[in-house]
mmCIF file of C-alpha atoms in Angstrom:
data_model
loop_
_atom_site.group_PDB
_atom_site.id
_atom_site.type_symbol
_atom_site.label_atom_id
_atom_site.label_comp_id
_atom_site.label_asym_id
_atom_site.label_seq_id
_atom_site.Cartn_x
_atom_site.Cartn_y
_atom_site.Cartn_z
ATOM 1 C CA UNK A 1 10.059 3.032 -12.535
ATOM 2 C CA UNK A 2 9.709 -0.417 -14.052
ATOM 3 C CA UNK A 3 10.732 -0.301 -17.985
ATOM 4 C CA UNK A 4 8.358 -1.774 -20.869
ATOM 5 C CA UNK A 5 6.319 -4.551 -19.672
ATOM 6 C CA UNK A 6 6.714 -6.899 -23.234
ATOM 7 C CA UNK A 7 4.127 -9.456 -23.911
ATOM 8 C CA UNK A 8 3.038 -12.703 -21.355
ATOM 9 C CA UNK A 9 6.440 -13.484 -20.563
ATOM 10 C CA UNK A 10 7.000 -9.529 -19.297
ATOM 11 C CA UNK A 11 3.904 -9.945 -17.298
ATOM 12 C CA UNK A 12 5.274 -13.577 -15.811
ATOM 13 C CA UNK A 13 8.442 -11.757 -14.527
ATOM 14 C CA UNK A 14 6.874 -9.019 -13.425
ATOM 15 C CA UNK A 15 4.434 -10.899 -11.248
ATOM 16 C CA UNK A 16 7.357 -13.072 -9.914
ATOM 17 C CA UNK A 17 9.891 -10.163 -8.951
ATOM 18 C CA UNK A 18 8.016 -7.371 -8.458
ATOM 19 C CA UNK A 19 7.148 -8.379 -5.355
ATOM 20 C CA UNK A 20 10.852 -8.983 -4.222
ATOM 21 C CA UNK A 21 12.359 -5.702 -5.512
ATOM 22 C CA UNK A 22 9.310 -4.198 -3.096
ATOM 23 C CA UNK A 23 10.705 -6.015 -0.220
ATOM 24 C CA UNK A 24 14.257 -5.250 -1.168
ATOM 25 C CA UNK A 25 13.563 -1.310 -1.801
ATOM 26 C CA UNK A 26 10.071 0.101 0.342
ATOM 27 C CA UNK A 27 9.564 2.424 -2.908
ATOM 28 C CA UNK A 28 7.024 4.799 -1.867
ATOM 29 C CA UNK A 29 5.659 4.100 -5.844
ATOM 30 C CA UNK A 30 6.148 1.918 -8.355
ATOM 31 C CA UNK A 31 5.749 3.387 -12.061
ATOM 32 C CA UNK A 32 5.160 0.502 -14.303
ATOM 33 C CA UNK A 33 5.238 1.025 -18.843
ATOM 34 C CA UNK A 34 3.001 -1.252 -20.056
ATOM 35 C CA UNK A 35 2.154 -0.380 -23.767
ATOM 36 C CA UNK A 36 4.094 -3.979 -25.049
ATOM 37 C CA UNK A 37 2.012 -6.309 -22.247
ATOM 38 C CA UNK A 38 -0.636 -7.824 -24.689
ATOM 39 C CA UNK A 39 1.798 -9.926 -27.095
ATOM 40 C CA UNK A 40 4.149 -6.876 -27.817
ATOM 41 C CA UNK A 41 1.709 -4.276 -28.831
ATOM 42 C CA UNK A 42 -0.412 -2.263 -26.618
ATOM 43 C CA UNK A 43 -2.365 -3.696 -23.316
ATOM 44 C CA UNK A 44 -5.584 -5.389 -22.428
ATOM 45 C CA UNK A 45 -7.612 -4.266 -19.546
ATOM 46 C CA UNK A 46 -7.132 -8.032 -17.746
ATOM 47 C CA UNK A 47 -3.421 -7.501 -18.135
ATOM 48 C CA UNK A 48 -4.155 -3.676 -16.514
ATOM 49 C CA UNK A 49 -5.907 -5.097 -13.739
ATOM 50 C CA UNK A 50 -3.179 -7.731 -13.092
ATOM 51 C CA UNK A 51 -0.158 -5.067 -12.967
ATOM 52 C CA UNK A 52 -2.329 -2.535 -10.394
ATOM 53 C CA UNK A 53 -3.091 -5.350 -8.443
ATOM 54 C CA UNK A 54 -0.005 -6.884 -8.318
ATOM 55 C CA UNK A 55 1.840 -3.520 -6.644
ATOM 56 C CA UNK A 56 2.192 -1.266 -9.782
ATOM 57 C CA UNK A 57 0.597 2.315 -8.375
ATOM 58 C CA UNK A 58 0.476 3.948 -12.167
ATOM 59 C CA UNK A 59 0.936 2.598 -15.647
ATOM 60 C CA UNK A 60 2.417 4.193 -18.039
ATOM 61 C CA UNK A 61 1.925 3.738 -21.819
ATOM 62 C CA UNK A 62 3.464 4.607 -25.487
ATOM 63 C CA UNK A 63 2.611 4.591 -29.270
ATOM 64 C CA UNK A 64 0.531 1.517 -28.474
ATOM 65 C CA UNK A 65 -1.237 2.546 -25.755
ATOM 66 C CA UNK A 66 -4.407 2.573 -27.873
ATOM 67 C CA UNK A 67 -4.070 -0.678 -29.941
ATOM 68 C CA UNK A 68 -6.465 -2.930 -27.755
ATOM 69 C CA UNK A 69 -10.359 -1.597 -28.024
ATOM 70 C CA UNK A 70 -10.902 -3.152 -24.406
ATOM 71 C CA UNK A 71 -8.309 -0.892 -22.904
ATOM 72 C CA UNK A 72 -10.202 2.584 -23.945
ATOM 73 C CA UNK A 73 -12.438 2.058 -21.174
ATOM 74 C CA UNK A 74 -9.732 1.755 -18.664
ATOM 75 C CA UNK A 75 -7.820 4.741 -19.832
ATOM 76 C CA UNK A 76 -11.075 6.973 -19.625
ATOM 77 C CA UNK A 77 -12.248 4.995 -15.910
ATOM 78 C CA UNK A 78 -8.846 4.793 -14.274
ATOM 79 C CA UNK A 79 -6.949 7.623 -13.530
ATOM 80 C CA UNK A 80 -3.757 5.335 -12.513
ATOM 81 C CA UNK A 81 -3.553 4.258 -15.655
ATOM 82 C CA UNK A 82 -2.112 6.670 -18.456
ATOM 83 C CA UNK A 83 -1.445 6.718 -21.987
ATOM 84 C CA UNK A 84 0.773 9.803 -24.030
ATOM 85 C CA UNK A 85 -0.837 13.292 -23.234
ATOM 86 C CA UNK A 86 0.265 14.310 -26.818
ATOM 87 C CA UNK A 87 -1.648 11.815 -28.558
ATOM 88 C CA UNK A 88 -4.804 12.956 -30.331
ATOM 89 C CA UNK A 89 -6.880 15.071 -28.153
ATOM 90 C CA UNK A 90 -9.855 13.393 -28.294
ATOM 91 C CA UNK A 91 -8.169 10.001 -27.531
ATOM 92 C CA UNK A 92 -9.361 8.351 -24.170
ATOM 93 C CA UNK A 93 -7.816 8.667 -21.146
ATOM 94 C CA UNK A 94 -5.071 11.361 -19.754
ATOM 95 C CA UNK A 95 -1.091 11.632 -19.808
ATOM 96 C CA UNK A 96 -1.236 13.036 -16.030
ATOM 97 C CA UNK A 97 -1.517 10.774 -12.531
ATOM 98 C CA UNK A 98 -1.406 12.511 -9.242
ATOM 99 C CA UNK A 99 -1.094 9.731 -6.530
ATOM 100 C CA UNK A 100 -1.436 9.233 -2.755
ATOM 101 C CA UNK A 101 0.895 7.542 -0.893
ATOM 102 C CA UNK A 102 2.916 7.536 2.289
ATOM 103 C CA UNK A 103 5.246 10.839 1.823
ATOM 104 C CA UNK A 104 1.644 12.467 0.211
ATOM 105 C CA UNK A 105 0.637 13.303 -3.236
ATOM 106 C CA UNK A 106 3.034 12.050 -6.407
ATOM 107 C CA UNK A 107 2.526 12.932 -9.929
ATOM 108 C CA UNK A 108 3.212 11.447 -13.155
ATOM 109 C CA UNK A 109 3.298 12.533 -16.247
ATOM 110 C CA UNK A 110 3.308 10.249 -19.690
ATOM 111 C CA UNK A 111 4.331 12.308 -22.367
ATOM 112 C CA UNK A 112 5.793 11.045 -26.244
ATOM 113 C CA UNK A 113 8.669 12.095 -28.259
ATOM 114 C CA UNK A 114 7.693 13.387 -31.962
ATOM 115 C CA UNK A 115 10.830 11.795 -33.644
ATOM 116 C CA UNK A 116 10.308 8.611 -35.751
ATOM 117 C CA UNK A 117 7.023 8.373 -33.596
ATOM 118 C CA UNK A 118 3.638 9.582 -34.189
ATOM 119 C CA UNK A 119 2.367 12.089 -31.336
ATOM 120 C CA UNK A 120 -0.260 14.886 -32.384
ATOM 121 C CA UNK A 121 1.628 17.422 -30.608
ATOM 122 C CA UNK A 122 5.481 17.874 -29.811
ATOM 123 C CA UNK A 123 6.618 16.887 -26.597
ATOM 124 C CA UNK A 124 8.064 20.540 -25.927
ATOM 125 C CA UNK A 125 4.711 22.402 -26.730
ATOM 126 C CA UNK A 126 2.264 20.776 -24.027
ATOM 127 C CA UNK A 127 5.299 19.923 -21.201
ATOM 128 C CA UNK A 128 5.235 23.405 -19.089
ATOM 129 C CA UNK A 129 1.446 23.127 -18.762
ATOM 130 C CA UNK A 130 1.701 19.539 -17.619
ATOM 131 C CA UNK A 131 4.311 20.174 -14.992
ATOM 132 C CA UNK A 132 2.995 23.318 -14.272
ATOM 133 C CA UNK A 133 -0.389 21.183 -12.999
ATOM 134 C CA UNK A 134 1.346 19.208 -11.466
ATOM 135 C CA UNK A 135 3.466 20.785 -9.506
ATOM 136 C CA UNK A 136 0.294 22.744 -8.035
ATOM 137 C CA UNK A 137 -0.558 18.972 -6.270
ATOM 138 C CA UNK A 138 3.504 18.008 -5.129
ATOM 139 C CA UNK A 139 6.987 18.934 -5.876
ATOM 140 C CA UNK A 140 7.483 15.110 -6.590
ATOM 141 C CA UNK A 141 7.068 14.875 -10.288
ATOM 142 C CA UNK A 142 8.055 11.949 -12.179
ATOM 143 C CA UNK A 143 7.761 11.957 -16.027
ATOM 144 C CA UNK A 144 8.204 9.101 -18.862
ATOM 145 C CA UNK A 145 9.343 10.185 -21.973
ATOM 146 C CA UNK A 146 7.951 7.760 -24.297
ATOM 147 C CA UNK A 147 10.831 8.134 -27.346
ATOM 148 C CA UNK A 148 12.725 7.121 -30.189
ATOM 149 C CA UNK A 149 15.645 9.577 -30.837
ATOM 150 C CA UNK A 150 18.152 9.939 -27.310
ATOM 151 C CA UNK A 151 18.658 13.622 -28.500
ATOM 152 C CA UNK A 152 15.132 14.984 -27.794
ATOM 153 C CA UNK A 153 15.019 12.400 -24.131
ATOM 154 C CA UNK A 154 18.218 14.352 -23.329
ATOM 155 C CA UNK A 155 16.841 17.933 -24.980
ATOM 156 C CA UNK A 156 13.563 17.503 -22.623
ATOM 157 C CA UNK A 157 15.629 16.675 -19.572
ATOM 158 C CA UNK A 158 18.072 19.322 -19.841
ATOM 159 C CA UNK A 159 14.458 21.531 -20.227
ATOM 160 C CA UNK A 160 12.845 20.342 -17.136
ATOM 161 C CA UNK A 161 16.001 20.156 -14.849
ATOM 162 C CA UNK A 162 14.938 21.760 -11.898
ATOM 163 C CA UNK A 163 11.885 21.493 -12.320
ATOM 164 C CA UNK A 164 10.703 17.538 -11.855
ATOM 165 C CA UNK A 165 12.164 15.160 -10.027
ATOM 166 C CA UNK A 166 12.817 12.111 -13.055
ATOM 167 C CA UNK A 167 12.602 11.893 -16.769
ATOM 168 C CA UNK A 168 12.766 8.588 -17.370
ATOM 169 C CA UNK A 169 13.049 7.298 -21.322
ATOM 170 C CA UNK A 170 10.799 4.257 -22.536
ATOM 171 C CA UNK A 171 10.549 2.733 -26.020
ATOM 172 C CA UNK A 172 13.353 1.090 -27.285
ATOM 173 C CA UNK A 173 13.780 -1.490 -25.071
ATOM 174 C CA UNK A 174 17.534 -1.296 -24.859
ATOM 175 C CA UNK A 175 18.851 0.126 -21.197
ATOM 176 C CA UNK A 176 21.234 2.948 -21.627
ATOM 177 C CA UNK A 177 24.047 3.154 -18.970
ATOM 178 C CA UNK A 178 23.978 7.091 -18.573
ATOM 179 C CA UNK A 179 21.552 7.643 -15.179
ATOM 180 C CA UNK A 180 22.459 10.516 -13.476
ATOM 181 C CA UNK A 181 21.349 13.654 -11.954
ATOM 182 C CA UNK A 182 21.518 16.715 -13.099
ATOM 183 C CA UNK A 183 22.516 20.084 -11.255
ATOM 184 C CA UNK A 184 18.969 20.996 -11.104
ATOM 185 C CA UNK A 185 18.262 17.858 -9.043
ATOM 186 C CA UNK A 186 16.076 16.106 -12.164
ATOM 187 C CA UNK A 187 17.459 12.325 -12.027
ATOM 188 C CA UNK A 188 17.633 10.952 -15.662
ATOM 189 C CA UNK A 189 18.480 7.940 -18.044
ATOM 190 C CA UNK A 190 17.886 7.653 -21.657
ATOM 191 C CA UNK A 191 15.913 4.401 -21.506
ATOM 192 C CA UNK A 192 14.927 2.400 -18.611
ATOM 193 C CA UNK A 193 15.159 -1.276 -20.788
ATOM 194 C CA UNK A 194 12.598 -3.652 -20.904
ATOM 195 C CA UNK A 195 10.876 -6.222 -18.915
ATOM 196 C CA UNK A 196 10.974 -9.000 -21.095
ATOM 197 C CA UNK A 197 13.428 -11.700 -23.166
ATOM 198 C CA UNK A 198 16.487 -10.199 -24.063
ATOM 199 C CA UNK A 199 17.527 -13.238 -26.234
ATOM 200 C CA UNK A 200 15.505 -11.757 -28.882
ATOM 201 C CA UNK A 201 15.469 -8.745 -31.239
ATOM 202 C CA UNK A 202 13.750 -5.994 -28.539
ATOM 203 C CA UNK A 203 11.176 -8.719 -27.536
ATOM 204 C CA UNK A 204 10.708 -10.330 -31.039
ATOM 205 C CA UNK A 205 12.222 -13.816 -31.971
ATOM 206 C CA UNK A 206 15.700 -13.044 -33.501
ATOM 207 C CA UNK A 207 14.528 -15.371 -36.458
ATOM 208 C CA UNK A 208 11.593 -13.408 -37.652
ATOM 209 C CA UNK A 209 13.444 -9.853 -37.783
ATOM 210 C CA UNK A 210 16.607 -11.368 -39.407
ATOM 211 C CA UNK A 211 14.963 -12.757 -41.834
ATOM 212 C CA UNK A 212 12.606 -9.185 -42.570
ATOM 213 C CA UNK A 213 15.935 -7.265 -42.837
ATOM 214 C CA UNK A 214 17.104 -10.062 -45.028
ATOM 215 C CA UNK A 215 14.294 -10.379 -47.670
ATOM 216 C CA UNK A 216 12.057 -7.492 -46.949
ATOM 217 C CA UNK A 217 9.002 -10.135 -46.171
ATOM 218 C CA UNK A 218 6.520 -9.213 -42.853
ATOM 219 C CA UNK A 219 5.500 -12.057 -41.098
ATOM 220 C CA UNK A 220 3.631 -11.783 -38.050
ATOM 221 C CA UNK A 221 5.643 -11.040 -34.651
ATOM 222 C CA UNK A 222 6.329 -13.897 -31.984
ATOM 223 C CA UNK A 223 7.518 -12.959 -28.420
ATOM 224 C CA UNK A 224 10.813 -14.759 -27.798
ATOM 225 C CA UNK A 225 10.922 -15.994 -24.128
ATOM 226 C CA UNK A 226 14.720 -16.250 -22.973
ATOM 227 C CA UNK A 227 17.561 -14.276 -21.109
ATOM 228 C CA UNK A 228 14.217 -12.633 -19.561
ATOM 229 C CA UNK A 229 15.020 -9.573 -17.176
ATOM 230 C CA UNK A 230 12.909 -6.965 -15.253
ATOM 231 C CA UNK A 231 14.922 -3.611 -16.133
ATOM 232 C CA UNK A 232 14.124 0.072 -14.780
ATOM 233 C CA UNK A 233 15.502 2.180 -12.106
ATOM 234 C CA UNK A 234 15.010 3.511 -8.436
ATOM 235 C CA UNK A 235 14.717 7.107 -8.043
ATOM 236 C CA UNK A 236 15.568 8.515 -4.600
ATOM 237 C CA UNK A 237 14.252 12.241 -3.757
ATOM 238 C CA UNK A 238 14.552 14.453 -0.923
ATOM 239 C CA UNK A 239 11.815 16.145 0.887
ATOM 240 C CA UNK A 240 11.647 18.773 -1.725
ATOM 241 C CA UNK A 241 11.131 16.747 -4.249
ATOM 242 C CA UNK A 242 14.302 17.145 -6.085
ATOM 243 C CA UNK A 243 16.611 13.520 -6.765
ATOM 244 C CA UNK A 244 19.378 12.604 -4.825
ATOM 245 C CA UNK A 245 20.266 9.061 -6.462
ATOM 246 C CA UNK A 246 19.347 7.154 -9.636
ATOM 247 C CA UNK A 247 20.353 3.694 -9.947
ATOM 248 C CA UNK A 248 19.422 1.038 -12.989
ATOM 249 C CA UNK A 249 17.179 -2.148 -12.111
ATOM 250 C CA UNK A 250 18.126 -5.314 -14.207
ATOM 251 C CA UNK A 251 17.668 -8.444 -12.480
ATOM 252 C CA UNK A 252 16.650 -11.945 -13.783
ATOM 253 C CA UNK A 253 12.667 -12.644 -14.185
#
Protein backbone atom coordinates (compact mmCIF):
# COMPACT_ATOMS: atom_id res chain seq x y z
CA UNK A 1 0.00 0.00 0.00
CA UNK A 2 1.78 3.00 -1.47
CA UNK A 3 1.05 6.29 0.80
CA UNK A 4 -0.28 9.74 -0.77
CA UNK A 5 0.86 10.20 -4.20
CA UNK A 6 1.65 14.39 -3.79
CA UNK A 7 1.68 16.45 -6.87
CA UNK A 8 4.19 15.85 -10.29
CA UNK A 9 7.09 15.21 -8.30
CA UNK A 10 4.99 12.17 -6.31
CA UNK A 11 4.04 10.91 -9.67
CA UNK A 12 7.98 11.20 -10.97
CA UNK A 13 9.03 8.91 -8.02
CA UNK A 14 6.45 6.80 -8.27
CA UNK A 15 7.01 6.02 -11.91
CA UNK A 16 10.80 5.60 -11.20
CA UNK A 17 10.57 3.14 -8.09
CA UNK A 18 7.57 1.56 -8.32
CA UNK A 19 8.77 -0.59 -10.63
CA UNK A 20 11.84 -1.65 -8.44
CA UNK A 21 9.98 -2.22 -5.13
CA UNK A 22 7.81 -4.76 -7.63
CA UNK A 23 10.91 -6.55 -8.49
CA UNK A 24 12.23 -6.42 -4.98
CA UNK A 25 8.75 -7.67 -3.30
CA UNK A 26 6.29 -9.88 -6.10
CA UNK A 27 3.25 -8.09 -4.16
CA UNK A 28 0.32 -9.88 -5.32
CA UNK A 29 -1.30 -5.94 -5.32
CA UNK A 30 -0.24 -2.76 -5.13
CA UNK A 31 -2.74 -0.17 -3.37
CA UNK A 32 -1.75 3.22 -4.49
CA UNK A 33 -3.55 6.93 -2.53
CA UNK A 34 -3.67 9.29 -5.00
CA UNK A 35 -6.02 12.20 -3.89
CA UNK A 36 -2.65 14.85 -3.72
CA UNK A 37 -1.34 13.70 -7.54
CA UNK A 38 -2.66 16.81 -9.51
CA UNK A 39 -0.43 19.68 -7.79
CA UNK A 40 -1.43 18.64 -4.15
CA UNK A 41 -5.12 18.53 -4.38
CA UNK A 42 -7.16 15.84 -5.83
CA UNK A 43 -6.25 13.81 -9.27
CA UNK A 44 -6.72 14.15 -12.97
CA UNK A 45 -7.83 11.29 -15.03
CA UNK A 46 -4.24 11.45 -17.20
CA UNK A 47 -2.48 11.19 -13.88
CA UNK A 48 -5.16 8.02 -13.11
CA UNK A 49 -4.31 6.44 -16.20
CA UNK A 50 -0.53 6.86 -15.62
CA UNK A 51 -0.56 5.20 -11.95
CA UNK A 52 -2.88 1.95 -13.30
CA UNK A 53 -0.69 1.65 -16.02
CA UNK A 54 2.35 1.98 -14.42
CA UNK A 55 1.60 -1.26 -11.88
CA UNK A 56 -0.83 0.38 -9.33
CA UNK A 57 -3.93 -2.40 -9.28
CA UNK A 58 -6.41 0.16 -7.19
CA UNK A 59 -6.28 3.80 -6.26
CA UNK A 60 -7.30 5.00 -3.43
CA UNK A 61 -8.50 8.57 -2.69
CA UNK A 62 -9.37 11.22 0.28
CA UNK A 63 -11.11 14.62 0.96
CA UNK A 64 -9.91 15.58 -2.51
CA UNK A 65 -10.85 12.88 -4.36
CA UNK A 66 -13.50 15.02 -6.07
CA UNK A 67 -11.62 18.34 -6.70
CA UNK A 68 -10.75 17.73 -10.50
CA UNK A 69 -14.19 17.70 -12.79
CA UNK A 70 -12.23 15.33 -15.30
CA UNK A 71 -11.78 12.69 -12.67
CA UNK A 72 -15.78 12.13 -12.02
CA UNK A 73 -15.88 10.17 -15.04
CA UNK A 74 -13.19 7.86 -13.97
CA UNK A 75 -14.55 7.28 -10.54
CA UNK A 76 -18.08 6.36 -12.04
CA UNK A 77 -16.17 4.15 -15.30
CA UNK A 78 -13.41 2.49 -13.32
CA UNK A 79 -14.05 0.32 -10.67
CA UNK A 80 -10.12 0.21 -9.68
CA UNK A 81 -10.23 3.45 -8.94
CA UNK A 82 -12.00 4.62 -5.58
CA UNK A 83 -12.77 7.62 -3.77
CA UNK A 84 -14.29 7.73 0.27
CA UNK A 85 -17.54 5.54 0.48
CA UNK A 86 -18.76 8.08 3.15
CA UNK A 87 -18.69 10.97 1.01
CA UNK A 88 -22.02 12.29 -0.25
CA UNK A 89 -24.12 9.58 -1.59
CA UNK A 90 -24.77 10.78 -4.73
CA UNK A 91 -21.05 11.56 -5.39
CA UNK A 92 -19.50 9.51 -8.37
CA UNK A 93 -17.80 6.57 -8.08
CA UNK A 94 -17.61 3.81 -5.07
CA UNK A 95 -15.39 3.35 -1.79
CA UNK A 96 -15.26 -0.61 -2.55
CA UNK A 97 -12.67 -2.57 -5.17
CA UNK A 98 -12.79 -6.28 -5.39
CA UNK A 99 -9.72 -7.37 -7.53
CA UNK A 100 -8.34 -10.40 -9.40
CA UNK A 101 -5.09 -11.45 -9.10
CA UNK A 102 -2.82 -14.43 -8.66
CA UNK A 103 -3.93 -15.81 -4.99
CA UNK A 104 -7.83 -14.83 -6.42
CA UNK A 105 -10.16 -12.11 -5.55
CA UNK A 106 -8.82 -8.97 -3.16
CA UNK A 107 -10.91 -6.26 -1.85
CA UNK A 108 -10.46 -2.80 -0.90
CA UNK A 109 -12.19 -0.61 0.83
CA UNK A 110 -11.66 3.48 0.92
CA UNK A 111 -13.38 4.75 3.73
CA UNK A 112 -12.83 8.60 5.63
CA UNK A 113 -12.48 9.59 9.14
CA UNK A 114 -15.21 12.31 10.36
CA UNK A 115 -12.68 14.24 12.62
CA UNK A 116 -11.39 17.65 11.36
CA UNK A 117 -12.53 16.19 7.89
CA UNK A 118 -15.67 16.46 6.06
CA UNK A 119 -17.33 12.89 5.30
CA UNK A 120 -21.30 12.73 5.03
CA UNK A 121 -21.39 9.80 7.15
CA UNK A 122 -19.10 8.52 10.12
CA UNK A 123 -16.65 6.06 9.35
CA UNK A 124 -18.18 3.60 12.09
CA UNK A 125 -21.84 3.74 10.69
CA UNK A 126 -21.29 2.38 6.98
CA UNK A 127 -17.90 0.03 7.91
CA UNK A 128 -19.77 -3.47 8.86
CA UNK A 129 -21.78 -3.26 5.63
CA UNK A 130 -18.67 -2.58 3.61
CA UNK A 131 -16.68 -5.43 5.03
CA UNK A 132 -19.52 -7.43 5.33
CA UNK A 133 -19.64 -7.21 1.14
CA UNK A 134 -16.65 -7.78 0.95
CA UNK A 135 -15.86 -10.44 2.71
CA UNK A 136 -18.74 -12.36 0.68
CA UNK A 137 -15.97 -12.03 -2.53
CA UNK A 138 -12.41 -12.96 -0.24
CA UNK A 139 -11.19 -13.08 3.23
CA UNK A 140 -8.36 -10.69 1.94
CA UNK A 141 -9.64 -7.30 2.83
CA UNK A 142 -7.54 -4.35 2.80
CA UNK A 143 -8.97 -0.96 3.96
CA UNK A 144 -7.56 2.83 3.88
CA UNK A 145 -8.65 4.93 6.44
CA UNK A 146 -8.51 8.25 4.96
CA UNK A 147 -8.00 10.47 8.51
CA UNK A 148 -7.03 13.25 10.50
CA UNK A 149 -7.22 12.38 14.27
CA UNK A 150 -4.81 8.88 15.15
CA UNK A 151 -7.54 8.13 17.84
CA UNK A 152 -10.45 7.20 15.50
CA UNK A 153 -7.47 5.23 12.79
CA UNK A 154 -6.66 3.30 16.00
CA UNK A 155 -10.62 3.17 17.32
CA UNK A 156 -11.55 1.63 13.69
CA UNK A 157 -8.70 -0.85 13.79
CA UNK A 158 -9.20 -2.10 17.14
CA UNK A 159 -13.13 -2.47 15.56
CA UNK A 160 -12.26 -4.45 12.58
CA UNK A 161 -9.46 -6.67 14.14
CA UNK A 162 -10.31 -9.91 13.06
CA UNK A 163 -12.12 -9.12 10.68
CA UNK A 164 -9.84 -7.54 7.59
CA UNK A 165 -6.64 -8.15 6.88
CA UNK A 166 -5.02 -4.12 6.94
CA UNK A 167 -6.20 -0.74 7.99
CA UNK A 168 -3.91 1.34 6.67
CA UNK A 169 -4.09 5.38 7.66
CA UNK A 170 -3.67 8.10 4.79
CA UNK A 171 -3.85 11.90 5.08
CA UNK A 172 -1.36 13.51 6.91
CA UNK A 173 1.48 12.76 5.14
CA UNK A 174 3.71 12.12 8.11
CA UNK A 175 4.68 8.12 8.54
CA UNK A 176 3.96 6.93 11.99
CA UNK A 177 6.40 4.24 13.35
CA UNK A 178 3.64 2.03 15.14
CA UNK A 179 2.86 -0.97 12.30
CA UNK A 180 1.90 -3.91 13.85
CA UNK A 181 -0.55 -6.63 14.01
CA UNK A 182 -3.03 -7.09 16.11
CA UNK A 183 -4.25 -10.40 17.93
CA UNK A 184 -7.03 -10.63 15.55
CA UNK A 185 -4.53 -10.87 12.67
CA UNK A 186 -5.62 -7.10 11.19
CA UNK A 187 -2.00 -5.56 10.32
CA UNK A 188 -2.08 -1.74 11.07
CA UNK A 189 -0.16 1.69 11.07
CA UNK A 190 -1.49 5.04 11.75
CA UNK A 191 -0.31 6.64 8.51
CA UNK A 192 1.47 5.15 5.68
CA UNK A 193 3.56 8.78 4.79
CA UNK A 194 3.66 10.25 1.62
CA UNK A 195 5.11 9.90 -1.74
CA UNK A 196 6.46 13.11 -2.28
CA UNK A 197 9.24 15.97 -0.98
CA UNK A 198 9.74 15.75 2.50
CA UNK A 199 11.87 18.99 2.57
CA UNK A 200 8.70 20.80 2.68
CA UNK A 201 5.75 21.44 5.02
CA UNK A 202 3.58 17.93 4.09
CA UNK A 203 4.30 18.60 0.33
CA UNK A 204 4.04 22.47 0.41
CA UNK A 205 7.18 24.79 0.17
CA UNK A 206 8.26 25.43 3.84
CA UNK A 207 8.26 29.24 2.81
CA UNK A 208 4.66 29.63 1.93
CA UNK A 209 3.19 27.88 5.22
CA UNK A 210 5.69 29.72 7.52
CA UNK A 211 4.90 32.66 6.41
CA UNK A 212 0.64 31.84 6.63
CA UNK A 213 1.21 30.84 10.30
CA UNK A 214 3.23 33.97 10.59
CA UNK A 215 0.88 36.70 9.18
CA UNK A 216 -2.34 34.92 8.62
CA UNK A 217 -2.05 35.78 4.61
CA UNK A 218 -3.16 32.68 1.94
CA UNK A 219 -1.17 32.59 -0.93
CA UNK A 220 -1.52 29.97 -3.35
CA UNK A 221 0.28 26.45 -2.62
CA UNK A 222 3.62 25.41 -4.49
CA UNK A 223 4.83 21.73 -4.36
CA UNK A 224 8.34 21.72 -2.91
CA UNK A 225 10.49 19.09 -4.77
CA UNK A 226 13.38 17.84 -2.33
CA UNK A 227 14.30 15.00 0.23
CA UNK A 228 11.57 13.18 -2.12
CA UNK A 229 10.62 9.57 -0.81
CA UNK A 230 8.07 6.85 -1.84
CA UNK A 231 6.60 5.84 1.75
CA UNK A 232 3.90 2.98 2.50
CA UNK A 233 4.09 -0.49 3.69
CA UNK A 234 4.02 -4.29 2.65
CA UNK A 235 1.37 -6.31 4.10
CA UNK A 236 1.99 -10.07 4.24
CA UNK A 237 -1.23 -12.45 4.79
CA UNK A 238 -1.72 -16.01 5.12
CA UNK A 239 -4.03 -18.13 3.18
CA UNK A 240 -6.87 -17.08 5.31
CA UNK A 241 -6.55 -13.86 4.79
CA UNK A 242 -5.49 -12.74 8.14
CA UNK A 243 -1.68 -10.65 8.36
CA UNK A 244 1.31 -12.18 9.38
CA UNK A 245 3.87 -9.15 8.87
CA UNK A 246 3.66 -5.38 8.33
CA UNK A 247 6.67 -3.56 7.48
CA UNK A 248 7.03 0.45 6.50
CA UNK A 249 8.23 1.41 2.82
CA UNK A 250 10.42 4.65 2.71
CA UNK A 251 12.95 4.67 0.15
CA UNK A 252 14.43 7.57 -1.95
CA UNK A 253 12.37 8.63 -5.28
Amino acid sequence: MIADVFAGVGMRAIARRLPELIAEHAPDLIVVNAENAADGTGTSARQAGELLEGGADVLTGGNHSLKRNDFHAVLRDDPRVLRPANLAARAPGRGLAIVDTVVGPVAVINIMGSIFVEAAQGPFEIIDDLVAEALRATPFVFVDLHAEATSEKVALARYLDGRVSAVCGTHTHVQTADERVFAGGTAYISDLGMTGPHDSVIGVKTSIIVNRFLTGASSRFEPADNEVLVQGALITCDDTGRATAIERISVPG
